[in-house]
PDB file of C-alpha atoms and ligand atoms in Angstrom:
ATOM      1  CA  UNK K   1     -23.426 -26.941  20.987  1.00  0.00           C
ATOM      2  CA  UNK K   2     -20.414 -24.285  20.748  1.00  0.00           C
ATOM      3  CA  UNK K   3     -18.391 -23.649  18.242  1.00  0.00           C
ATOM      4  CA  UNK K   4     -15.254 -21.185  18.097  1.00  0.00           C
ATOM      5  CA  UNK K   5     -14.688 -18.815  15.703  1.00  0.00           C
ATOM      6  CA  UNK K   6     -10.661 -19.042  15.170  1.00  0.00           C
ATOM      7  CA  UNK K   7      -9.724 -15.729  13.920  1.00  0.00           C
ATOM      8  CA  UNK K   8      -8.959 -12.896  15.072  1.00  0.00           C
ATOM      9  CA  UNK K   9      -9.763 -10.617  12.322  1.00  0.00           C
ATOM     10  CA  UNK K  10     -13.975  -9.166  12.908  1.00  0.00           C
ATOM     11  CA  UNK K  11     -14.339  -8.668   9.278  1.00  0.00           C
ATOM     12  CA  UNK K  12     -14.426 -12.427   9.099  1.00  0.00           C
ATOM     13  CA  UNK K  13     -16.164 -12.824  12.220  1.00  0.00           C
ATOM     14  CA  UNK K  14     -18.964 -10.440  11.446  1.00  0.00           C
ATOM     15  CA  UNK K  15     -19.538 -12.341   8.066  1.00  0.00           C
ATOM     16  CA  UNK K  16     -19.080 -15.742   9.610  1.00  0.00           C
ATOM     17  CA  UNK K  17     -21.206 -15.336  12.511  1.00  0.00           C
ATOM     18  CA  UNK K  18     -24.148 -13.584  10.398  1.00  0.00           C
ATOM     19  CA  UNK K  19     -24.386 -16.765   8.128  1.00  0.00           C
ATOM     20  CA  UNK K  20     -24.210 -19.232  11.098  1.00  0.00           C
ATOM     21  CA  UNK K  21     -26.650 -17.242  13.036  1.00  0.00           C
ATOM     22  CA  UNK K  22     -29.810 -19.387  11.222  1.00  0.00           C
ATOM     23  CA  UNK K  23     -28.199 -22.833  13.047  1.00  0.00           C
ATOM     24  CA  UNK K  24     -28.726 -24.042  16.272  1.00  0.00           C
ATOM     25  CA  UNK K  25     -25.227 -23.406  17.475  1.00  0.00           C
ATOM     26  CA  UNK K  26     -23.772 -20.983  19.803  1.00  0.00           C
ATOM     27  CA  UNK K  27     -20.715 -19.585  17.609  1.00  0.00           C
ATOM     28  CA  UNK K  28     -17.746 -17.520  19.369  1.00  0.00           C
ATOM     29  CA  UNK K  29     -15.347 -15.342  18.160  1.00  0.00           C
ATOM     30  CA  UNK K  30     -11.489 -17.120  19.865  1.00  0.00           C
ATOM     31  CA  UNK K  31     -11.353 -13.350  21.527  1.00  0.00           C
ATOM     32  CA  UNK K  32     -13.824 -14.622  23.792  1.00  0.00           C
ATOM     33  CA  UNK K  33     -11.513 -17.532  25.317  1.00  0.00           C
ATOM     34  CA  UNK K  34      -8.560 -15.206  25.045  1.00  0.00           C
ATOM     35  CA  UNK K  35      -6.835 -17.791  22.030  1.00  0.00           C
ATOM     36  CA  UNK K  36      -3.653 -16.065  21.302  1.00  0.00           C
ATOM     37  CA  UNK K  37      -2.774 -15.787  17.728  1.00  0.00           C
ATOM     38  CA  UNK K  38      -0.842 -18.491  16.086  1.00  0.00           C
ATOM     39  CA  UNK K  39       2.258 -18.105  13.609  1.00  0.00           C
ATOM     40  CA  UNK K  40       0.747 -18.952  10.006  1.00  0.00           C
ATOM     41  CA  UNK K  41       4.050 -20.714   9.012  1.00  0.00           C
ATOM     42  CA  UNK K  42       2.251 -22.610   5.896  1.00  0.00           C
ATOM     43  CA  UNK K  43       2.710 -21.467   2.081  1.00  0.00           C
ATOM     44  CA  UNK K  44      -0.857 -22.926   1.074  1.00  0.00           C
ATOM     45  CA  UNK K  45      -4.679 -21.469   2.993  1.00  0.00           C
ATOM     46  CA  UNK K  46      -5.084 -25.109   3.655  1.00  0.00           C
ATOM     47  CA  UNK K  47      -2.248 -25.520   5.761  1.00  0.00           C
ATOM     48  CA  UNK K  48      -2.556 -22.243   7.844  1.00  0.00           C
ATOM     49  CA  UNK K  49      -6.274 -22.603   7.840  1.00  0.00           C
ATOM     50  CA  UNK K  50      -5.409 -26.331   9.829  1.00  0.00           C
ATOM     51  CA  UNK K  51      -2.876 -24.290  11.448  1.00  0.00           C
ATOM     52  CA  UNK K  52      -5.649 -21.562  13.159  1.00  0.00           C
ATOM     53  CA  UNK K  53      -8.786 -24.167  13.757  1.00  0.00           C
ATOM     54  CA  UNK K  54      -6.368 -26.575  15.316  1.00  0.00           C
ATOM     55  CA  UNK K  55      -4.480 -24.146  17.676  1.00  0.00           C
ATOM     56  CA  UNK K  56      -7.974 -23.102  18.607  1.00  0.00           C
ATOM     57  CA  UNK K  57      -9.479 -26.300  19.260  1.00  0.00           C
ATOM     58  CA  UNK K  58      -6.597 -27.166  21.559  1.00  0.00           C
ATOM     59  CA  UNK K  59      -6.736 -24.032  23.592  1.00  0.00           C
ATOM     60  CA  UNK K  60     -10.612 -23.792  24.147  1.00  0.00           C
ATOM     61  CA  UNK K  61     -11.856 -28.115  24.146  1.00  0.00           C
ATOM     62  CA  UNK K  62     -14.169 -26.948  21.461  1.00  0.00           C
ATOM     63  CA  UNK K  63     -14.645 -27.373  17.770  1.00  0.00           C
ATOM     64  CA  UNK K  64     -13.359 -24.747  15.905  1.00  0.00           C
ATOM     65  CA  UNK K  65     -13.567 -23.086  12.753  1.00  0.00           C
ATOM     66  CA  UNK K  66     -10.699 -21.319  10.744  1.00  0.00           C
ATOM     67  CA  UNK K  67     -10.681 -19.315   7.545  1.00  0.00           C
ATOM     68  CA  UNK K  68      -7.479 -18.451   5.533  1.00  0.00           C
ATOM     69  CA  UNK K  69      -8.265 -16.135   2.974  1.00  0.00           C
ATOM     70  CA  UNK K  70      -6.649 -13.626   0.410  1.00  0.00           C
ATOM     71  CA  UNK K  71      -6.414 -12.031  -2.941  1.00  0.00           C
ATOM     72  CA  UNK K  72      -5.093 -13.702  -5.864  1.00  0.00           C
ATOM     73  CA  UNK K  73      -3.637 -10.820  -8.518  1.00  0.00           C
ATOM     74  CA  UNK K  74      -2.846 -11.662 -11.904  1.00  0.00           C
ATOM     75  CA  UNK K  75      -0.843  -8.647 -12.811  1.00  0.00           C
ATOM     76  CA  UNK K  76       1.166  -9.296  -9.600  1.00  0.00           C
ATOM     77  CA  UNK K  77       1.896 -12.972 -10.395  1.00  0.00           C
ATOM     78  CA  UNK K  78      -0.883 -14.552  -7.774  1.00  0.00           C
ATOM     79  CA  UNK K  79       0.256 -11.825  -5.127  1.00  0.00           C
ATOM     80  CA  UNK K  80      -0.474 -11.068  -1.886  1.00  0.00           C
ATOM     81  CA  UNK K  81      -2.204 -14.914  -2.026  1.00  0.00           C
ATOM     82  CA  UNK K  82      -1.369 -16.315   1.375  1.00  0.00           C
ATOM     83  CA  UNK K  83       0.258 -13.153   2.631  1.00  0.00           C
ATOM     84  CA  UNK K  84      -2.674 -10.650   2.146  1.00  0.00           C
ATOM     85  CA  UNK K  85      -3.256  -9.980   5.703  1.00  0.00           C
ATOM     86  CA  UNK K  86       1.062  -8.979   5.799  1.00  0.00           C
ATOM     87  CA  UNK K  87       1.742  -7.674   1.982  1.00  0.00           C
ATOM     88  CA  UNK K  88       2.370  -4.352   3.789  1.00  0.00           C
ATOM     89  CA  UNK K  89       4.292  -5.506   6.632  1.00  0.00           C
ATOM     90  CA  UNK K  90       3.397  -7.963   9.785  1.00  0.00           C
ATOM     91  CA  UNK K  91       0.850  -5.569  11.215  1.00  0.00           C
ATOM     92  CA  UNK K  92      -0.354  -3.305   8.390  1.00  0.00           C
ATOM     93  CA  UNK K  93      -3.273  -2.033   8.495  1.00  0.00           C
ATOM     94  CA  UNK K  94      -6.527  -2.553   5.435  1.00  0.00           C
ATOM     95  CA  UNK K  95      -5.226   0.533   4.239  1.00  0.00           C
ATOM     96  CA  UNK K  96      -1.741  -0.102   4.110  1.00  0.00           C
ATOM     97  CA  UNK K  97      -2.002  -3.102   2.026  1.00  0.00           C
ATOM     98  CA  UNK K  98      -4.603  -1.627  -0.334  1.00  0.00           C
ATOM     99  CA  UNK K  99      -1.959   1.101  -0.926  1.00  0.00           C
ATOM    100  CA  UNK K 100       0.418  -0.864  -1.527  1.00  0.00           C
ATOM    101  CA  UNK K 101      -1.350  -3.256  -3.688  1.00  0.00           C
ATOM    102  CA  UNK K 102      -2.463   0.201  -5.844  1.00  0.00           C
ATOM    103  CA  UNK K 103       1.119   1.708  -6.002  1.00  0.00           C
ATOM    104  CA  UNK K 104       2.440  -2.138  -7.348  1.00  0.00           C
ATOM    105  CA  UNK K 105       0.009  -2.494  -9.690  1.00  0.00           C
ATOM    106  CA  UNK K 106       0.141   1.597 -10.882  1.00  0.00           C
ATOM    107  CA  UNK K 107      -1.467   1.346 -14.429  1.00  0.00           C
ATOM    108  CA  UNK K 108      -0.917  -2.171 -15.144  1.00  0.00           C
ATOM    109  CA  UNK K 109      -4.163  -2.899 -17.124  1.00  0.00           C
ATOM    110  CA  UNK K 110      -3.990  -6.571 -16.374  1.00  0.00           C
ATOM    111  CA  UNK K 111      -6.190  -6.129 -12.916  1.00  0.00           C
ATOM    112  CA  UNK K 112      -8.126  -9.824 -12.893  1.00  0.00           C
ATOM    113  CA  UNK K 113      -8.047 -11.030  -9.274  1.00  0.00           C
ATOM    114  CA  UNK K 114     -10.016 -13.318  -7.223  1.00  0.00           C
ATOM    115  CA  UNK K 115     -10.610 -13.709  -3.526  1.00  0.00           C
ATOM    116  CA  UNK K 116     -10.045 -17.386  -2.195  1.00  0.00           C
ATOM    117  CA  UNK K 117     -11.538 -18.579   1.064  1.00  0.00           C
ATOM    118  CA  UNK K 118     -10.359 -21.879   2.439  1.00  0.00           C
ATOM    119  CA  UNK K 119     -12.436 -22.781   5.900  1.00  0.00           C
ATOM    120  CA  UNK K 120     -11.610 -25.747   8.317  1.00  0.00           C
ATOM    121  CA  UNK K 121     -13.328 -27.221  10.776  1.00  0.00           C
ATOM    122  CA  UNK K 122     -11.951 -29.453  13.371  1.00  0.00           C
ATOM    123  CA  UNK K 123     -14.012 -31.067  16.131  1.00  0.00           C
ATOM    124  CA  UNK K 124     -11.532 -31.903  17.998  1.00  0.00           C
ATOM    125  CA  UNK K 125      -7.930 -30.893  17.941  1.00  0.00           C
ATOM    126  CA  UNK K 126      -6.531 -34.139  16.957  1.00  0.00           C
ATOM    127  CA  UNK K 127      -8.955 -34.630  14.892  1.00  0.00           C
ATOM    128  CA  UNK K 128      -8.060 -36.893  11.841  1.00  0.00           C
ATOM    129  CA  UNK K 129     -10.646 -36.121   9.166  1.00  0.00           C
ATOM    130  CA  UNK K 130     -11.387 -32.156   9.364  1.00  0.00           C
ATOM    131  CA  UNK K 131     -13.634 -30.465   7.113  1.00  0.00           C
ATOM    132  CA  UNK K 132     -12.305 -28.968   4.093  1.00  0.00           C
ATOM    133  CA  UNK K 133     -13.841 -26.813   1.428  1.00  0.00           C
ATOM    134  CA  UNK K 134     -12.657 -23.486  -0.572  1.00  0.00           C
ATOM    135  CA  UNK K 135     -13.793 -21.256  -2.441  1.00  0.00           C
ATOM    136  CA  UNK K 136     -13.085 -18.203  -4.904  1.00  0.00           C
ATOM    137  CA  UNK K 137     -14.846 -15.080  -5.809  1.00  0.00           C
ATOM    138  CA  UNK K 138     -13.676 -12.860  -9.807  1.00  0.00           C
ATOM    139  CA  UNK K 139     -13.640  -9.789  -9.784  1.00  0.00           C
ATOM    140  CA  UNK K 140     -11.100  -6.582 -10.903  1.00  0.00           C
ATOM    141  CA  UNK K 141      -8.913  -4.559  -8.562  1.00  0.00           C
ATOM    142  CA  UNK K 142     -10.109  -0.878  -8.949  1.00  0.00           C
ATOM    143  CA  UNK K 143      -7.761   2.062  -9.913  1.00  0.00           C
ATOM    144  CA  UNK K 144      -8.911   3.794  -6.830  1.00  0.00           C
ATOM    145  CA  UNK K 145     -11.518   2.874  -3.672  1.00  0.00           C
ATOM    146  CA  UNK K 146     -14.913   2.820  -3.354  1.00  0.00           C
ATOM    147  CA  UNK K 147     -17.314   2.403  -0.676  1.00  0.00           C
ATOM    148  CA  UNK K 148     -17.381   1.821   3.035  1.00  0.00           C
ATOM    149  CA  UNK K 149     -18.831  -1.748   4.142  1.00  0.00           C
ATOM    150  CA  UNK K 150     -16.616  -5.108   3.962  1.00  0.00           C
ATOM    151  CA  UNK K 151     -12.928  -5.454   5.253  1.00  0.00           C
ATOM    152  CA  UNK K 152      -9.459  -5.239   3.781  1.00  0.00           C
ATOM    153  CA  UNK K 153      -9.356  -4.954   0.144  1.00  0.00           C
ATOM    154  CA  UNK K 154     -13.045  -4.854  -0.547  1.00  0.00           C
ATOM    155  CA  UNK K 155     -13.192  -0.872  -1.316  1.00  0.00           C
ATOM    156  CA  UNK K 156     -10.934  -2.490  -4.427  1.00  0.00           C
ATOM    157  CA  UNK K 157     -12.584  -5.163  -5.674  1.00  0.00           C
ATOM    158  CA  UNK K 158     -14.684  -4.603  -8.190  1.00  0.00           C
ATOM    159  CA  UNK K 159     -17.396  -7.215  -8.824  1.00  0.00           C
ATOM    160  CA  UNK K 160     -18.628  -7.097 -13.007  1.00  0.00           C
ATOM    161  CA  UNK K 161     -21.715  -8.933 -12.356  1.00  0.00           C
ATOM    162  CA  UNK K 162     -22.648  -5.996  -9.889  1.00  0.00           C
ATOM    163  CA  UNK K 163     -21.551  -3.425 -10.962  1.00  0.00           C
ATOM    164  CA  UNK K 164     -19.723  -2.370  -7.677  1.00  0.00           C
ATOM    165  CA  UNK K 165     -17.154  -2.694  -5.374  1.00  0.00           C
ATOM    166  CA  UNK K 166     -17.322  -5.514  -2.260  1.00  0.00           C
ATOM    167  CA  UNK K 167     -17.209  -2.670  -0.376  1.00  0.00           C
ATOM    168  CA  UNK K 168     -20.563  -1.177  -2.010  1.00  0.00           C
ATOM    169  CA  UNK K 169     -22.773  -4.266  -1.062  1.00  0.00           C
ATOM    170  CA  UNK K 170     -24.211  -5.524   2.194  1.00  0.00           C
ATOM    171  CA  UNK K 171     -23.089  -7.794   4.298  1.00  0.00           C
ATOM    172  CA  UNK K 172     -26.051  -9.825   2.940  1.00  0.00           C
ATOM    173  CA  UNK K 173     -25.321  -9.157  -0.104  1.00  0.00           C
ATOM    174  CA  UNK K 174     -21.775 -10.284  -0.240  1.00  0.00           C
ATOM    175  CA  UNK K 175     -22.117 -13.443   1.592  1.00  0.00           C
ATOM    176  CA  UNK K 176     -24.449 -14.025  -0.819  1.00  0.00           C
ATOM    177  CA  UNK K 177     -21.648 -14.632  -3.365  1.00  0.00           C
ATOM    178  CA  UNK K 178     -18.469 -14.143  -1.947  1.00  0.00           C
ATOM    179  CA  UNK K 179     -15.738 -16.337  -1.435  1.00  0.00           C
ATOM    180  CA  UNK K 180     -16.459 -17.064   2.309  1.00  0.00           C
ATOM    181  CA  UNK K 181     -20.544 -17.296   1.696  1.00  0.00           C
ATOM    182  CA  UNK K 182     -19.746 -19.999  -1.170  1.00  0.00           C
ATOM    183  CA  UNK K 183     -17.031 -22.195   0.999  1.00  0.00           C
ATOM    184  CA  UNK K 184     -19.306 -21.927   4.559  1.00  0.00           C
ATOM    185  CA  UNK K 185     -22.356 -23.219   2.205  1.00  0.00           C
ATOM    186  CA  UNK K 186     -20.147 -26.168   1.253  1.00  0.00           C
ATOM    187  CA  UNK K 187     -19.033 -26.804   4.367  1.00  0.00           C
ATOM    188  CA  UNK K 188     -22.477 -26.577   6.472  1.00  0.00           C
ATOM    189  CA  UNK K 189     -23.893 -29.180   3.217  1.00  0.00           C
ATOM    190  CA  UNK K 190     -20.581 -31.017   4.269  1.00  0.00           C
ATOM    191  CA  UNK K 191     -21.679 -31.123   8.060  1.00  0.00           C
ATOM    192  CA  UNK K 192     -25.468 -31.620   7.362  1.00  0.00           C
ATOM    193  CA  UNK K 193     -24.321 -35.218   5.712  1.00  0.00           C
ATOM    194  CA  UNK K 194     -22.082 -36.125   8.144  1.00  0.00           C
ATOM    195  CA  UNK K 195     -24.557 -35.503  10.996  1.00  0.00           C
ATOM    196  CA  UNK K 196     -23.629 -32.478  12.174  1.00  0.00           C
ATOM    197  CA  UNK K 197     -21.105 -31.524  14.952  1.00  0.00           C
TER     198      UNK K 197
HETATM  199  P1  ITT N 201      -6.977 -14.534  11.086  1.00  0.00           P
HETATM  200  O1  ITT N 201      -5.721 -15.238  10.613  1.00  0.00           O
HETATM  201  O2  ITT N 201      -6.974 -14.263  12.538  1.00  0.00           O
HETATM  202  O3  ITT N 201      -8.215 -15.227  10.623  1.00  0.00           O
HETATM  203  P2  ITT N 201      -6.124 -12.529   9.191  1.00  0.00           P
HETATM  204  O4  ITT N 201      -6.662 -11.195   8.780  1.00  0.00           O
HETATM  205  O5  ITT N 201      -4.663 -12.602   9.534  1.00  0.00           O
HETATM  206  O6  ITT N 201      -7.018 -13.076  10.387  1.00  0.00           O
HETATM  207  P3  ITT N 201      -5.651 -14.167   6.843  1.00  0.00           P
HETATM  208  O7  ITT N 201      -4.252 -14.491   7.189  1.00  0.00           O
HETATM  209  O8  ITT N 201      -6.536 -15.250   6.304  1.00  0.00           O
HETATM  210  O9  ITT N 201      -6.462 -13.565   8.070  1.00  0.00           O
HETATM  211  O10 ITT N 201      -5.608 -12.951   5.817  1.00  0.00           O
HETATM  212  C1  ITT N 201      -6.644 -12.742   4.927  1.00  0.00           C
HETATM  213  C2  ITT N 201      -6.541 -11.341   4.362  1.00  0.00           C
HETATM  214  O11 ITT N 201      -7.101 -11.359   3.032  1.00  0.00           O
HETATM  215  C3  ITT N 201      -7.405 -10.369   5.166  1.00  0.00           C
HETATM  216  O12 ITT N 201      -6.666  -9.738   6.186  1.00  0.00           O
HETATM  217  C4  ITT N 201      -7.858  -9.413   4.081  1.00  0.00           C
HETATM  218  O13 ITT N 201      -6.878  -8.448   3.876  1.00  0.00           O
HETATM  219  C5  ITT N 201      -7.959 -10.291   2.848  1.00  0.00           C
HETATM  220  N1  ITT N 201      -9.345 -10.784   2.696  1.00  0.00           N
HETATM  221  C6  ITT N 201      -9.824 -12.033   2.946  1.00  0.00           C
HETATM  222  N2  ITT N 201     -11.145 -12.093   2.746  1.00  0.00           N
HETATM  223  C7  ITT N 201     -11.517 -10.857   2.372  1.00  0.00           C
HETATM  224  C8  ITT N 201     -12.748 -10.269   2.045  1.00  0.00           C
HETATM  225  O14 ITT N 201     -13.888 -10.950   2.108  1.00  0.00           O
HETATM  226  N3  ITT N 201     -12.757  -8.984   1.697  1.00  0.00           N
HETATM  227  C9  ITT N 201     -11.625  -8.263   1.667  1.00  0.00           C
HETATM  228  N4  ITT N 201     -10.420  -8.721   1.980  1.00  0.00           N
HETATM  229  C10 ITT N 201     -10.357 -10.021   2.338  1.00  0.00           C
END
């Protein structure tokens, strides 16, 4: 059994694939069928997140999963949300949005955030009933960055319960607890009962 990876970002493919690795599929990043990306024209993670795992499922004749993701800010009014991977512009880079998202929120002391992590899976590309689950992950947004593992605004986001940023844990350790680790454990329990692929 294969199953394709729709994204194109290899933060999320590097945490997706690591957690999937234990199962007895063989899991592809969409770089490997050459899927080009897809406008995300939705305003919720659900809708681009059907969006991504569709597009890819059409292209490739293979289930696919998507993730839509981003960073809920409470000083910011729920911003970036479903424009984290853009709140810099249409291709900025990690660092350009953490900048940004540090020069908006200057010394605002009302830092609360949370990632959210909506996943998809579609066996088919018409199919009817895809998979669904979400997830979200507290923590603080940082006056300044710290550490070196993760993706986008991990250096940022600082987790109470450890003490540290996203950025300071392993990739174990984050999936662990993270917003992506919690929704893929949903959605593999999700799988498991409806007999698998
Ligand atoms: P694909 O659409 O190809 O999957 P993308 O990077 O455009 O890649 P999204 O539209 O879902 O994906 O944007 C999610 C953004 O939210 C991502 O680029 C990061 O900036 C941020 N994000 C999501 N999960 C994160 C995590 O675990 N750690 C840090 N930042 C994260």
């Amino acid at each position: 059994k294969t199953l394709v990876l729709a994204t194109g970002n290899q933060g999320k493919v590097n945490e997706l694939a690591q957690m999937l690795s234990p199962l007895e599929i063989n899991v592809v990043p969409q770089n490997d069928y050459n899927v080009p990306e897809v406008a995300e024209t939705g305003t919720t993670f659900v809708e681009n997140a059907i969006i991504k795992a569709r597009h890819a499922a059409k292209i490739t004749g293979l289930p696919a999963i998507a993730d839509d993701s981003g960073l809920e800010v409470d000083g910011l009014n729920g911003a970036p949300g479903v424009y984290s991977a853009r709140f810099a512009g249409e291709h900025a880079s990690d660092q350009d949005n953490i900048d940004k998202l540090l020069s908006e929120l200057a010394d605002n002391p009302n830092r609360s955030a949370r990632f959210w992590c909506v996943l998809v899976l579609m066996r088919h590309a018409d199919d009817p009933t895809p998979l669904i689950c979400s997830a979200s992950w507290e923590g603080q947004i940082t006056l300044a960055q710290n550490g070196q593992g993760g993706f986008g605004y991990d250096p940022v986001f600082y987790v109470s319960e450890l003490n540290c940023t996203s950025a300071q844990l392993t990739k174990q350790q984050k999936n662990a607890v993270s917003h992506r680790g919690q929704a893929l454990q949903q959605l593999l329990s999700e799988l498991k009962l409806k007999g698998g692929l």
